[in-house]
Amino acid sequence: MKIILKLIVWPMVLMVLSAGALSSAANAMAINRCMRVLKDSAGRETVVNTCAPCMTVKVERQRPGQTMGTPSQREFNMPGGSSMPLPFLGPGTTRIMSEAPCPEAQ
């Protein structure tokens, strides 16, 4: 019985502990460093650039009841330290898909 516990239980315990350690490291990484979506008391959402350089942000809006539909996506160039109300109205959730430095002017 002790041999079975050593052969079966200990590898399982090690797998659970290592998976927990790896997932906590992944959760600690910040994906969005500069851009934030803030909601005011009226429900309007605003995207804010908290960094000094210009950033390009891509946001996605998923509406309720639109499970199979394509979500609305918009891309904005935001100067450093600026904010802008988002054009989405009505219920739904907005999330930041990506952020990157603005392309250089040509």
mmCIF file with all atom_site columns, C-alpha atoms in Angstrom:
data_model
loop_
_atom_site.group_PDB
_atom_site.id
_atom_site.type_symbol
_atom_site.label_atom_id
_atom_site.label_alt_id
_atom_site.label_comp_id
_atom_site.label_asym_id
_atom_site.label_entity_id
_atom_site.label_seq_id
_atom_site.pdbx_PDB_ins_code
_atom_site.Cartn_x
_atom_site.Cartn_y
_atom_site.Cartn_z
_atom_site.occupancy
_atom_site.B_iso_or_equiv
_atom_site.pdbx_formal_charge
_atom_site.auth_seq_id
_atom_site.auth_comp_id
_atom_site.auth_asym_id
_atom_site.auth_atom_id
_atom_site.pdbx_PDB_model_num
ATOM 1   C CA . MET A 1 1   ? 0.000   0.000  0.000   1.00 0.00 ? 1   MET A CA 1
ATOM 2   C CA . LYS A 1 2   ? 2.827   2.426  0.799   1.00 0.00 ? 2   LYS A CA 1
ATOM 3   C CA . ILE A 1 3   ? 4.447   1.708  -2.567  1.00 0.00 ? 3   ILE A CA 1
ATOM 4   C CA . ILE A 1 4   ? 1.212   2.534  -4.392  1.00 0.00 ? 4   ILE A CA 1
ATOM 5   C CA . LEU A 1 5   ? 0.966   5.829  -2.525  1.00 0.00 ? 5   LEU A CA 1
ATOM 6   C CA . LYS A 1 6   ? 4.532   6.723  -3.465  1.00 0.00 ? 6   LYS A CA 1
ATOM 7   C CA . LEU A 1 7   ? 4.057   5.786  -7.119  1.00 0.00 ? 7   LEU A CA 1
ATOM 8   C CA . ILE A 1 8   ? 0.655   7.411  -7.647  1.00 0.00 ? 8   ILE A CA 1
ATOM 9   C CA . VAL A 1 9   ? 0.090   10.145 -5.087  1.00 0.00 ? 9   VAL A CA 1
ATOM 10  C CA . TRP A 1 10  ? 3.455   11.916 -5.086  1.00 0.00 ? 10  TRP A CA 1
ATOM 11  C CA . PRO A 1 11  ? 3.620   12.482 -8.847  1.00 0.00 ? 11  PRO A CA 1
ATOM 12  C CA . MET A 1 12  ? 0.082   13.879 -8.715  1.00 0.00 ? 12  MET A CA 1
ATOM 13  C CA . VAL A 1 13  ? 0.987   16.217 -5.853  1.00 0.00 ? 13  VAL A CA 1
ATOM 14  C CA . LEU A 1 14  ? 4.056   17.439 -7.741  1.00 0.00 ? 14  LEU A CA 1
ATOM 15  C CA . MET A 1 15  ? 2.007   18.073 -10.899 1.00 0.00 ? 15  MET A CA 1
ATOM 16  C CA . VAL A 1 16  ? -0.581  20.097 -8.990  1.00 0.00 ? 16  VAL A CA 1
ATOM 17  C CA . LEU A 1 17  ? 2.057   22.163 -7.186  1.00 0.00 ? 17  LEU A CA 1
ATOM 18  C CA . SER A 1 18  ? 4.023   22.890 -10.372 1.00 0.00 ? 18  SER A CA 1
ATOM 19  C CA . ALA A 1 19  ? 0.849   23.843 -12.271 1.00 0.00 ? 19  ALA A CA 1
ATOM 20  C CA . GLY A 1 20  ? -0.106  26.206 -9.454  1.00 0.00 ? 20  GLY A CA 1
ATOM 21  C CA . ALA A 1 21  ? 3.327   27.818 -9.466  1.00 0.00 ? 21  ALA A CA 1
ATOM 22  C CA . LEU A 1 22  ? 3.273   28.335 -13.243 1.00 0.00 ? 22  LEU A CA 1
ATOM 23  C CA . SER A 1 23  ? -0.253  29.742 -13.310 1.00 0.00 ? 23  SER A CA 1
ATOM 24  C CA . SER A 1 24  ? 0.494   32.256 -10.553 1.00 0.00 ? 24  SER A CA 1
ATOM 25  C CA . ALA A 1 25  ? 3.477   33.530 -12.544 1.00 0.00 ? 25  ALA A CA 1
ATOM 26  C CA . ALA A 1 26  ? 1.305   33.905 -15.649 1.00 0.00 ? 26  ALA A CA 1
ATOM 27  C CA . ASN A 1 27  ? -1.392  35.794 -13.751 1.00 0.00 ? 27  ASN A CA 1
ATOM 28  C CA . ALA A 1 28  ? 1.167   38.256 -12.392 1.00 0.00 ? 28  ALA A CA 1
ATOM 29  C CA . MET A 1 29  ? 2.239   39.513 -15.848 1.00 0.00 ? 29  MET A CA 1
ATOM 30  C CA . ALA A 1 30  ? 0.792   42.856 -16.883 1.00 0.00 ? 30  ALA A CA 1
ATOM 31  C CA . ILE A 1 31  ? -0.464  42.742 -20.461 1.00 0.00 ? 31  ILE A CA 1
ATOM 32  C CA . ASN A 1 32  ? -1.695  46.323 -20.712 1.00 0.00 ? 32  ASN A CA 1
ATOM 33  C CA . ARG A 1 33  ? 0.933   48.619 -19.320 1.00 0.00 ? 33  ARG A CA 1
ATOM 34  C CA . CYS A 1 34  ? -0.307  51.998 -20.545 1.00 0.00 ? 34  CYS A CA 1
ATOM 35  C CA . MET A 1 35  ? -3.927  51.744 -21.644 1.00 0.00 ? 35  MET A CA 1
ATOM 36  C CA . ARG A 1 36  ? -6.964  51.474 -19.343 1.00 0.00 ? 36  ARG A CA 1
ATOM 37  C CA . VAL A 1 37  ? -10.719 51.382 -19.931 1.00 0.00 ? 37  VAL A CA 1
ATOM 38  C CA . LEU A 1 38  ? -12.615 53.311 -17.245 1.00 0.00 ? 38  LEU A CA 1
ATOM 39  C CA . LYS A 1 39  ? -16.385 53.402 -16.751 1.00 0.00 ? 39  LYS A CA 1
ATOM 40  C CA . ASP A 1 40  ? -18.137 56.429 -15.260 1.00 0.00 ? 40  ASP A CA 1
ATOM 41  C CA . SER A 1 41  ? -21.293 56.462 -13.138 1.00 0.00 ? 41  SER A CA 1
ATOM 42  C CA . ALA A 1 42  ? -23.505 56.858 -16.230 1.00 0.00 ? 42  ALA A CA 1
ATOM 43  C CA . GLY A 1 43  ? -22.015 53.724 -17.811 1.00 0.00 ? 43  GLY A CA 1
ATOM 44  C CA . ARG A 1 44  ? -19.961 55.482 -20.509 1.00 0.00 ? 44  ARG A CA 1
ATOM 45  C CA . GLU A 1 45  ? -16.510 54.025 -21.093 1.00 0.00 ? 45  GLU A CA 1
ATOM 46  C CA . THR A 1 46  ? -13.346 56.032 -21.651 1.00 0.00 ? 46  THR A CA 1
ATOM 47  C CA . VAL A 1 47  ? -9.963  54.778 -22.803 1.00 0.00 ? 47  VAL A CA 1
ATOM 48  C CA . VAL A 1 48  ? -7.007  56.415 -21.014 1.00 0.00 ? 48  VAL A CA 1
ATOM 49  C CA . ASN A 1 49  ? -3.310  56.467 -21.951 1.00 0.00 ? 49  ASN A CA 1
ATOM 50  C CA . THR A 1 50  ? -1.351  56.592 -18.674 1.00 0.00 ? 50  THR A CA 1
ATOM 51  C CA . CYS A 1 51  ? 2.082   56.644 -20.366 1.00 0.00 ? 51  CYS A CA 1
ATOM 52  C CA . ALA A 1 52  ? 4.005   59.549 -21.893 1.00 0.00 ? 52  ALA A CA 1
ATOM 53  C CA . PRO A 1 53  ? 4.508   58.238 -25.468 1.00 0.00 ? 53  PRO A CA 1
ATOM 54  C CA . CYS A 1 54  ? 1.782   57.960 -28.096 1.00 0.00 ? 54  CYS A CA 1
ATOM 55  C CA . MET A 1 55  ? 0.158   54.499 -28.089 1.00 0.00 ? 55  MET A CA 1
ATOM 56  C CA . THR A 1 56  ? -2.048  52.645 -30.576 1.00 0.00 ? 56  THR A CA 1
ATOM 57  C CA . VAL A 1 57  ? -4.775  50.687 -28.792 1.00 0.00 ? 57  VAL A CA 1
ATOM 58  C CA . LYS A 1 58  ? -7.200  48.130 -30.239 1.00 0.00 ? 58  LYS A CA 1
ATOM 59  C CA . VAL A 1 59  ? -10.436 47.662 -28.259 1.00 0.00 ? 59  VAL A CA 1
ATOM 60  C CA . GLU A 1 60  ? -13.160 45.064 -28.716 1.00 0.00 ? 60  GLU A CA 1
ATOM 61  C CA . ARG A 1 61  ? -16.829 45.388 -27.734 1.00 0.00 ? 61  ARG A CA 1
ATOM 62  C CA . GLN A 1 62  ? -18.888 42.240 -27.147 1.00 0.00 ? 62  GLN A CA 1
ATOM 63  C CA . ARG A 1 63  ? -22.623 42.776 -26.885 1.00 0.00 ? 63  ARG A CA 1
ATOM 64  C CA . PRO A 1 64  ? -25.008 40.504 -24.947 1.00 0.00 ? 64  PRO A CA 1
ATOM 65  C CA . GLY A 1 65  ? -26.942 38.039 -27.108 1.00 0.00 ? 65  GLY A CA 1
ATOM 66  C CA . GLN A 1 66  ? -24.292 38.207 -29.800 1.00 0.00 ? 66  GLN A CA 1
ATOM 67  C CA . THR A 1 67  ? -22.668 34.843 -29.104 1.00 0.00 ? 67  THR A CA 1
ATOM 68  C CA . MET A 1 68  ? -22.063 33.870 -32.715 1.00 0.00 ? 68  MET A CA 1
ATOM 69  C CA . GLY A 1 69  ? -21.671 37.400 -34.074 1.00 0.00 ? 69  GLY A CA 1
ATOM 70  C CA . THR A 1 70  ? -18.473 39.268 -34.717 1.00 0.00 ? 70  THR A CA 1
ATOM 71  C CA . PRO A 1 71  ? -17.580 41.735 -31.940 1.00 0.00 ? 71  PRO A CA 1
ATOM 72  C CA . SER A 1 72  ? -17.028 45.389 -32.793 1.00 0.00 ? 72  SER A CA 1
ATOM 73  C CA . GLN A 1 73  ? -13.346 46.331 -32.959 1.00 0.00 ? 73  GLN A CA 1
ATOM 74  C CA . ARG A 1 74  ? -11.826 49.787 -33.123 1.00 0.00 ? 74  ARG A CA 1
ATOM 75  C CA . GLU A 1 75  ? -8.242  51.056 -33.196 1.00 0.00 ? 75  GLU A CA 1
ATOM 76  C CA . PHE A 1 76  ? -7.182  54.449 -31.850 1.00 0.00 ? 76  PHE A CA 1
ATOM 77  C CA . ASN A 1 77  ? -3.934  56.445 -31.695 1.00 0.00 ? 77  ASN A CA 1
ATOM 78  C CA . MET A 1 78  ? -3.766  58.029 -28.247 1.00 0.00 ? 78  MET A CA 1
ATOM 79  C CA . PRO A 1 79  ? -1.242  60.788 -27.397 1.00 0.00 ? 79  PRO A CA 1
ATOM 80  C CA . GLY A 1 80  ? 0.553   60.406 -24.080 1.00 0.00 ? 80  GLY A CA 1
ATOM 81  C CA . GLY A 1 81  ? -1.534  61.241 -21.011 1.00 0.00 ? 81  GLY A CA 1
ATOM 82  C CA . SER A 1 82  ? -4.776  61.645 -22.969 1.00 0.00 ? 82  SER A CA 1
ATOM 83  C CA . SER A 1 83  ? -8.246  60.149 -22.646 1.00 0.00 ? 83  SER A CA 1
ATOM 84  C CA . MET A 1 84  ? -11.130 59.670 -25.069 1.00 0.00 ? 84  MET A CA 1
ATOM 85  C CA . PRO A 1 85  ? -14.722 58.476 -24.633 1.00 0.00 ? 85  PRO A CA 1
ATOM 86  C CA . LEU A 1 86  ? -15.407 55.279 -26.560 1.00 0.00 ? 86  LEU A CA 1
ATOM 87  C CA . PRO A 1 87  ? -18.069 55.352 -29.294 1.00 0.00 ? 87  PRO A CA 1
ATOM 88  C CA . PHE A 1 88  ? -19.852 52.212 -28.041 1.00 0.00 ? 88  PHE A CA 1
ATOM 89  C CA . LEU A 1 89  ? -23.339 52.720 -26.629 1.00 0.00 ? 89  LEU A CA 1
ATOM 90  C CA . GLY A 1 90  ? -25.632 50.308 -24.823 1.00 0.00 ? 90  GLY A CA 1
ATOM 91  C CA . PRO A 1 91  ? -24.916 47.142 -22.852 1.00 0.00 ? 91  PRO A CA 1
ATOM 92  C CA . GLY A 1 92  ? -21.827 45.053 -23.384 1.00 0.00 ? 92  GLY A CA 1
ATOM 93  C CA . THR A 1 93  ? -18.248 44.539 -22.285 1.00 0.00 ? 93  THR A CA 1
ATOM 94  C CA . THR A 1 94  ? -15.201 46.294 -23.687 1.00 0.00 ? 94  THR A CA 1
ATOM 95  C CA . ARG A 1 95  ? -11.675 44.952 -23.452 1.00 0.00 ? 95  ARG A CA 1
ATOM 96  C CA . ILE A 1 96  ? -8.262  45.978 -24.695 1.00 0.00 ? 96  ILE A CA 1
ATOM 97  C CA . MET A 1 97  ? -6.969  43.564 -27.319 1.00 0.00 ? 97  MET A CA 1
ATOM 98  C CA . SER A 1 98  ? -3.534  45.111 -27.921 1.00 0.00 ? 98  SER A CA 1
ATOM 99  C CA . GLU A 1 99  ? -1.443  48.181 -27.349 1.00 0.00 ? 99  GLU A CA 1
ATOM 100 C CA . ALA A 1 100 ? 1.695   49.260 -29.168 1.00 0.00 ? 100 ALA A CA 1
ATOM 101 C CA . PRO A 1 101 ? 3.675   52.449 -29.768 1.00 0.00 ? 101 PRO A CA 1
ATOM 102 C CA . CYS A 1 102 ? 2.200   54.680 -32.502 1.00 0.00 ? 102 CYS A CA 1
ATOM 103 C CA . PRO A 1 103 ? 3.679   54.302 -35.971 1.00 0.00 ? 103 PRO A CA 1
ATOM 104 C CA . GLU A 1 104 ? 6.111   57.077 -36.834 1.00 0.00 ? 104 GLU A CA 1
ATOM 105 C CA . ALA A 1 105 ? 4.773   59.936 -38.967 1.00 0.00 ? 105 ALA A CA 1
ATOM 106 C CA . GLN A 1 106 ? 6.101   59.891 -42.517 1.00 0.00 ? 106 GLN A CA 1
#
